[in-house]
mmCIF file of C-alpha atoms in Angstrom:
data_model
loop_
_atom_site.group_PDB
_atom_site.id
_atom_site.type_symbol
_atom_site.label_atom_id
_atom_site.label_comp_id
_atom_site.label_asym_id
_atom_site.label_seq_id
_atom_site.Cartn_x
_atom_site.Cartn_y
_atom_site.Cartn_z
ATOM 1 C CA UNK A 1 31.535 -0.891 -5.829
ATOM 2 C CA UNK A 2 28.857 0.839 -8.113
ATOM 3 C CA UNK A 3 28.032 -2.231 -9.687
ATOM 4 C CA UNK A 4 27.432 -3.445 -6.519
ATOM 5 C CA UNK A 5 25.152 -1.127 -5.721
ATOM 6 C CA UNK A 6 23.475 -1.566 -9.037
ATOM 7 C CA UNK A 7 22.469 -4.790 -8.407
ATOM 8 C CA UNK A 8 21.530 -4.472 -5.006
ATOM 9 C CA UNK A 9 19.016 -1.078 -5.818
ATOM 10 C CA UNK A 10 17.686 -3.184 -8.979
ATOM 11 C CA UNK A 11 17.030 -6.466 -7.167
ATOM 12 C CA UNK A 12 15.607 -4.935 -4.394
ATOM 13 C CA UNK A 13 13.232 -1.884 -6.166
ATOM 14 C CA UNK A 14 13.236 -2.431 -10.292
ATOM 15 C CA UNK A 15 12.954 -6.063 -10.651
ATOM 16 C CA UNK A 16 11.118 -6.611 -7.068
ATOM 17 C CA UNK A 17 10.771 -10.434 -6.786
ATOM 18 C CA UNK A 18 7.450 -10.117 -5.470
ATOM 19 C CA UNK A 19 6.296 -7.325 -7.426
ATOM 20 C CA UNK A 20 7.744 -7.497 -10.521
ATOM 21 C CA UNK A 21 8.626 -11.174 -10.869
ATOM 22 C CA UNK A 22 5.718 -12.284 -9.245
ATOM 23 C CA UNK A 23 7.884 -15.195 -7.197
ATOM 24 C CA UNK A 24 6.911 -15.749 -3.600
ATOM 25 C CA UNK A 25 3.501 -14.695 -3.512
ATOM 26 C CA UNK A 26 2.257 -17.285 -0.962
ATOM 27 C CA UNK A 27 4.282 -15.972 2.100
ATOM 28 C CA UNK A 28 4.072 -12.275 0.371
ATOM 29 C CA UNK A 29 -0.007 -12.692 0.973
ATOM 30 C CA UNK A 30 -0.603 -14.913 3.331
ATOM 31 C CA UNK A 31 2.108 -13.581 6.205
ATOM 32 C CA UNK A 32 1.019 -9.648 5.565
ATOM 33 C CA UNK A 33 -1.969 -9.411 7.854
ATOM 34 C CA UNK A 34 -0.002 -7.615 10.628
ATOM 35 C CA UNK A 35 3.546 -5.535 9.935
ATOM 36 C CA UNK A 36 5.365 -7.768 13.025
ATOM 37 C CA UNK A 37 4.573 -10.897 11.587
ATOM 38 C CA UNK A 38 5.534 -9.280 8.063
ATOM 39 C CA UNK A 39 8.801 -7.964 9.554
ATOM 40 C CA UNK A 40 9.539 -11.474 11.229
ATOM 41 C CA UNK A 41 9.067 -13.194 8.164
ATOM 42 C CA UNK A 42 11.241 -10.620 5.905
ATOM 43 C CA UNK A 43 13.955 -10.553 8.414
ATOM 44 C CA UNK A 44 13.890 -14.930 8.383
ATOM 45 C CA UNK A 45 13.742 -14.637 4.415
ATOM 46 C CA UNK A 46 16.990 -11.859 4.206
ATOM 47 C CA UNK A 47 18.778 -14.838 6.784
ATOM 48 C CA UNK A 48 17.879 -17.653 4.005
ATOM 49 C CA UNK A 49 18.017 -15.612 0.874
ATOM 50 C CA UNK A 50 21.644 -14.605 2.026
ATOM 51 C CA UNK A 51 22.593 -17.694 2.947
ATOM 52 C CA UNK A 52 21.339 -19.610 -0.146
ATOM 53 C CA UNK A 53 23.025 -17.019 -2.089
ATOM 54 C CA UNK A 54 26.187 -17.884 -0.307
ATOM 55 C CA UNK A 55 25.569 -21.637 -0.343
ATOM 56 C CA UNK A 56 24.196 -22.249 -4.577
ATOM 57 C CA UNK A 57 27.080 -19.977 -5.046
ATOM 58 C CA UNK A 58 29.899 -22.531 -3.328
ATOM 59 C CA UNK A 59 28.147 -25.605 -4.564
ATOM 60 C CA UNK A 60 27.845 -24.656 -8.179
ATOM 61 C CA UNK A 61 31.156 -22.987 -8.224
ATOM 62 C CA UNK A 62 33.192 -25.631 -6.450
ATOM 63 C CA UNK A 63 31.512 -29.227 -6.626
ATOM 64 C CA UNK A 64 28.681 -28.762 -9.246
ATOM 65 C CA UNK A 65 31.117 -27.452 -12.413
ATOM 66 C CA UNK A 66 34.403 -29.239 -12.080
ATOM 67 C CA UNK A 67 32.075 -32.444 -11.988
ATOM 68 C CA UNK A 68 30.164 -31.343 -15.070
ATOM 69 C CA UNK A 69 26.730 -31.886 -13.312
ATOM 70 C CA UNK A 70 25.739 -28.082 -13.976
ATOM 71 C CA UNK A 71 22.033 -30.211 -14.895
ATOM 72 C CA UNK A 72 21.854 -31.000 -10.799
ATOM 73 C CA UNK A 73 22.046 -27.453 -10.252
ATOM 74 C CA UNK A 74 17.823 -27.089 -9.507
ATOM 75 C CA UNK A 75 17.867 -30.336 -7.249
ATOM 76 C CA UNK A 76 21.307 -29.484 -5.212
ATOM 77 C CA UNK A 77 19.669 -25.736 -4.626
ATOM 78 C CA UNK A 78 16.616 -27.060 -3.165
ATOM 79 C CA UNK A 79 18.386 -29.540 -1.307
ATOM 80 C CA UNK A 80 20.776 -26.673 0.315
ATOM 81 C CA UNK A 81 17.446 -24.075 0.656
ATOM 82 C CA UNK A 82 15.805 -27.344 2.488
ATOM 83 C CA UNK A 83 18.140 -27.099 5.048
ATOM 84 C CA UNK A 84 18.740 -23.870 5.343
ATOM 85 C CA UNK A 85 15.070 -23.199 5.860
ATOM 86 C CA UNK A 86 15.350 -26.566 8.456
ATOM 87 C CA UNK A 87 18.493 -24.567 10.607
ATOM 88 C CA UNK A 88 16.204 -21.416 10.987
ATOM 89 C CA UNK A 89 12.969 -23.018 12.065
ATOM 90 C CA UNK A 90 15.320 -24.650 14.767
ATOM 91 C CA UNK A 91 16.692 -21.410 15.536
ATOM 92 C CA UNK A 92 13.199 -19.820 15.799
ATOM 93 C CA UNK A 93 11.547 -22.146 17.772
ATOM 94 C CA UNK A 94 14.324 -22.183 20.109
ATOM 95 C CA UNK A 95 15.229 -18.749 20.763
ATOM 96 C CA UNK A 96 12.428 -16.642 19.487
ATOM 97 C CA UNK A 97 9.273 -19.139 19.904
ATOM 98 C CA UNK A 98 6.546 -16.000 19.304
ATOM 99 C CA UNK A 99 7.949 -15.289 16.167
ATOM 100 C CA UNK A 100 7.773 -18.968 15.629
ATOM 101 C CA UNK A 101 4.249 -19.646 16.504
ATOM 102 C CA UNK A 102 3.056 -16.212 14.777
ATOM 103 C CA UNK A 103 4.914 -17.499 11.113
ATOM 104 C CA UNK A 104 2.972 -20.855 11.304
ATOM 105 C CA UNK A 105 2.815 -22.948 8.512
ATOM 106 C CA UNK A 106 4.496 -20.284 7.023
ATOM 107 C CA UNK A 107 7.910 -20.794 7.919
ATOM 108 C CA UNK A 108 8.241 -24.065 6.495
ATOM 109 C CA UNK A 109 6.797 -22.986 3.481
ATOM 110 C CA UNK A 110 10.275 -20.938 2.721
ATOM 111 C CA UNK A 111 11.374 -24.227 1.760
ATOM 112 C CA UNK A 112 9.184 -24.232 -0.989
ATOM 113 C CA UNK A 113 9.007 -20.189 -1.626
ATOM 114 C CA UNK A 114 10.249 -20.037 -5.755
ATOM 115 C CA UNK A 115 11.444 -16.412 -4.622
ATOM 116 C CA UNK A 116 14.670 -18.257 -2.738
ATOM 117 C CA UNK A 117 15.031 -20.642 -5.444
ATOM 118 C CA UNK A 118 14.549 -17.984 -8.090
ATOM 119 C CA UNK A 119 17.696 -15.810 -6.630
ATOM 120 C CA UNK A 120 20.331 -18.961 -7.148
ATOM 121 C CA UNK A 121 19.188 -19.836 -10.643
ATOM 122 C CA UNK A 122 19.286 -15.938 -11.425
ATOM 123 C CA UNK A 123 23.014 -15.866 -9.658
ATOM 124 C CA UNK A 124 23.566 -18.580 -11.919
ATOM 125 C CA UNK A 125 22.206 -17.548 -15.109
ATOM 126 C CA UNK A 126 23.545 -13.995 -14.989
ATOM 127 C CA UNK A 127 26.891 -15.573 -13.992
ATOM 128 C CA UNK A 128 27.451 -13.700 -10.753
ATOM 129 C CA UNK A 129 30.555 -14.053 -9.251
ATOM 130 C CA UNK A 130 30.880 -14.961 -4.947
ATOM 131 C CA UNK A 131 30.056 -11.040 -3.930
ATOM 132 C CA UNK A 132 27.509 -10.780 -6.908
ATOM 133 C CA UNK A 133 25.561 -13.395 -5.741
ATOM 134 C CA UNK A 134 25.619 -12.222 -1.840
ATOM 135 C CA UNK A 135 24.681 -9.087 -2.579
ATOM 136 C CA UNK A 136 21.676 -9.843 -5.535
ATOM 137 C CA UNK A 137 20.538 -12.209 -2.598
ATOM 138 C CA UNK A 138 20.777 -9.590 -0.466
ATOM 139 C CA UNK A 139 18.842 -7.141 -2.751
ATOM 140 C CA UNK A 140 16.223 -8.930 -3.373
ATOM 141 C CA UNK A 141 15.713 -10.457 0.271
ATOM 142 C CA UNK A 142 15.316 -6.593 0.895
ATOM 143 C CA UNK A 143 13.305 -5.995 -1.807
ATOM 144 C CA UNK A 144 10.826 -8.908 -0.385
ATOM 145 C CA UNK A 145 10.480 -7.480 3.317
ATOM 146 C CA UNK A 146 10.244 -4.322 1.670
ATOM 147 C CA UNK A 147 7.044 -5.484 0.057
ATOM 148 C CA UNK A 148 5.432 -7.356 2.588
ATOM 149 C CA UNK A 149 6.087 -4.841 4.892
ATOM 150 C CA UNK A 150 4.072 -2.394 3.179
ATOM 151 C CA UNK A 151 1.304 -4.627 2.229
ATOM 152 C CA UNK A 152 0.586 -5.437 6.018
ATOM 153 C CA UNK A 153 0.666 -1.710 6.780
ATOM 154 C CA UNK A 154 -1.695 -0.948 4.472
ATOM 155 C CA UNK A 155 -3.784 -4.366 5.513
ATOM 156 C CA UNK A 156 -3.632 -3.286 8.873
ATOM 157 C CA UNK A 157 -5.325 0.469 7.834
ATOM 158 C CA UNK A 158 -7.717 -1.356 5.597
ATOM 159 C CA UNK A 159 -9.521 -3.488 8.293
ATOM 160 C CA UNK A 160 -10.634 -0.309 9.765
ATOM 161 C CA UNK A 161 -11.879 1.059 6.294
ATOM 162 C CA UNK A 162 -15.615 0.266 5.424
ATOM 163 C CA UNK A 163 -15.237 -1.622 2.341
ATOM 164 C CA UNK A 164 -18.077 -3.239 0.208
ATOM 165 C CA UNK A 165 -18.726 -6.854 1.108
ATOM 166 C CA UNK A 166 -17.715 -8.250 -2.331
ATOM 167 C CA UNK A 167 -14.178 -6.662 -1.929
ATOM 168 C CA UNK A 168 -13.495 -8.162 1.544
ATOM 169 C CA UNK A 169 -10.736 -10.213 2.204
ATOM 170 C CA UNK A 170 -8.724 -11.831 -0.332
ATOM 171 C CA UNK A 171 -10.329 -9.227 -2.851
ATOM 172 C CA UNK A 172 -8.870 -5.966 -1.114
ATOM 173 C CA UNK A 173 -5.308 -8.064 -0.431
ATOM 174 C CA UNK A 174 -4.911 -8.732 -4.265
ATOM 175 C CA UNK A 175 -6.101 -5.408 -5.580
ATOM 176 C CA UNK A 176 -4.002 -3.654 -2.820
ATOM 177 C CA UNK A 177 -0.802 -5.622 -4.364
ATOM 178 C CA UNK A 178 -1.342 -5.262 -7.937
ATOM 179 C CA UNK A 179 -1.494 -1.400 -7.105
ATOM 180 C CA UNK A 180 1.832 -2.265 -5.363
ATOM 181 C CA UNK A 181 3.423 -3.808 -8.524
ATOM 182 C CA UNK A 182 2.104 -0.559 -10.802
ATOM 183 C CA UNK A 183 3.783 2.038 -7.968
ATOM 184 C CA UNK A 184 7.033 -0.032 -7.815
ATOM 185 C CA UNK A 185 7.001 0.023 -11.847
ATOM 186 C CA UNK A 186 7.703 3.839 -11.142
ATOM 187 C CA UNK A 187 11.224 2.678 -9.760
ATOM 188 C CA UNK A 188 12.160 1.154 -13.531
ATOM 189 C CA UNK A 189 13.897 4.488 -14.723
ATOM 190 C CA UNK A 190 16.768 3.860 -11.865
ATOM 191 C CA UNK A 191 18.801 1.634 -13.541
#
């Protein structure tokens, strides 16, 4: 159980795959200009993070190994993150359409977000059992709406701020992160 937890505090805080790994920066910026949207978007990445966790994990495990096609492993986990992004756009734009139509373009592009594909190569590489692998996708999903989360707070609080006009927009957002990625190196004495 503690090395559960170990791997769920370090995925999610001391190697943060936004701010430490630097995967999944296009959603991580361009879905943080207000904290609903941000939360929408973390909450649909935990769903497909989890899932693909679950999912690479089975595949490789069960049908990629005992066929000796380990090499397939990058082009059977983006076919299975494909779909799984695929099932939740369906779900979204059926039951929750403003959440849908406030993700945009977005939503889609968790399909191509290296942050999902980055958590079942690093299941694989550090040879994570079933319940490693859940809970590292778990961890890090976290860690991600963790992140984005507190970027569009502090987005939100900055468009009231008078800021010089060279540091406007895109500026502000990247400066605002990379002070992000310095406070969460703080959190590298945990583990």
């Amino acid at each position: 159980m503690k090395e559960l937890l170990l791997i769920v505090i370090g995925s999610a805080l001391v190697n943060n795959v936004v701010l430490s790994q630097f995967l999944g920066l296009c959603p991580f910026l361009g879905v943080s200009k207000k904290v609903e949207t941000a939360a929408g978007m973390g909450v649909a990445v935990i769903f497909v993070i989890t899932l693909a966790s679950i999912a690479t994990n089975r595949i490789y495990a069960w049908v990629l190994v005992p066929l000796g096609l380990e090499y397939l492993q990058t082009i059977a986990f983006i076919l299975v993150i494909a779909a799984l992004v695929q099932f939740v756009e369906m779900f979204l734009k059926k039951n929750m359409v403003a959440l849908y139509e406030s993700l945009g373009v977005y939503l889609p592009l968790i399909t191509t977000n290296c942050a999902v594909l980055g958590v079942a190569l690093t299941n694989v590489q550090e040879n994570y059992n079933f319940l490693e692998s859940v809970m590292n996708g778990i961890g890090i999903s976290v860690g991600f709406t963790i992140a984005i989360i507190m970027l569009a707070g502090i987005r939100e609080k900055i468009e009231n701020n008078d800021i010089p006009y060279s540091f406007k927009g895109s500026p502000i957002v990247l400066i605002t992160a990379g002070l992000m990625a310095i406070s969460f190196f703080g959190f590298s004495g945990l583990i």
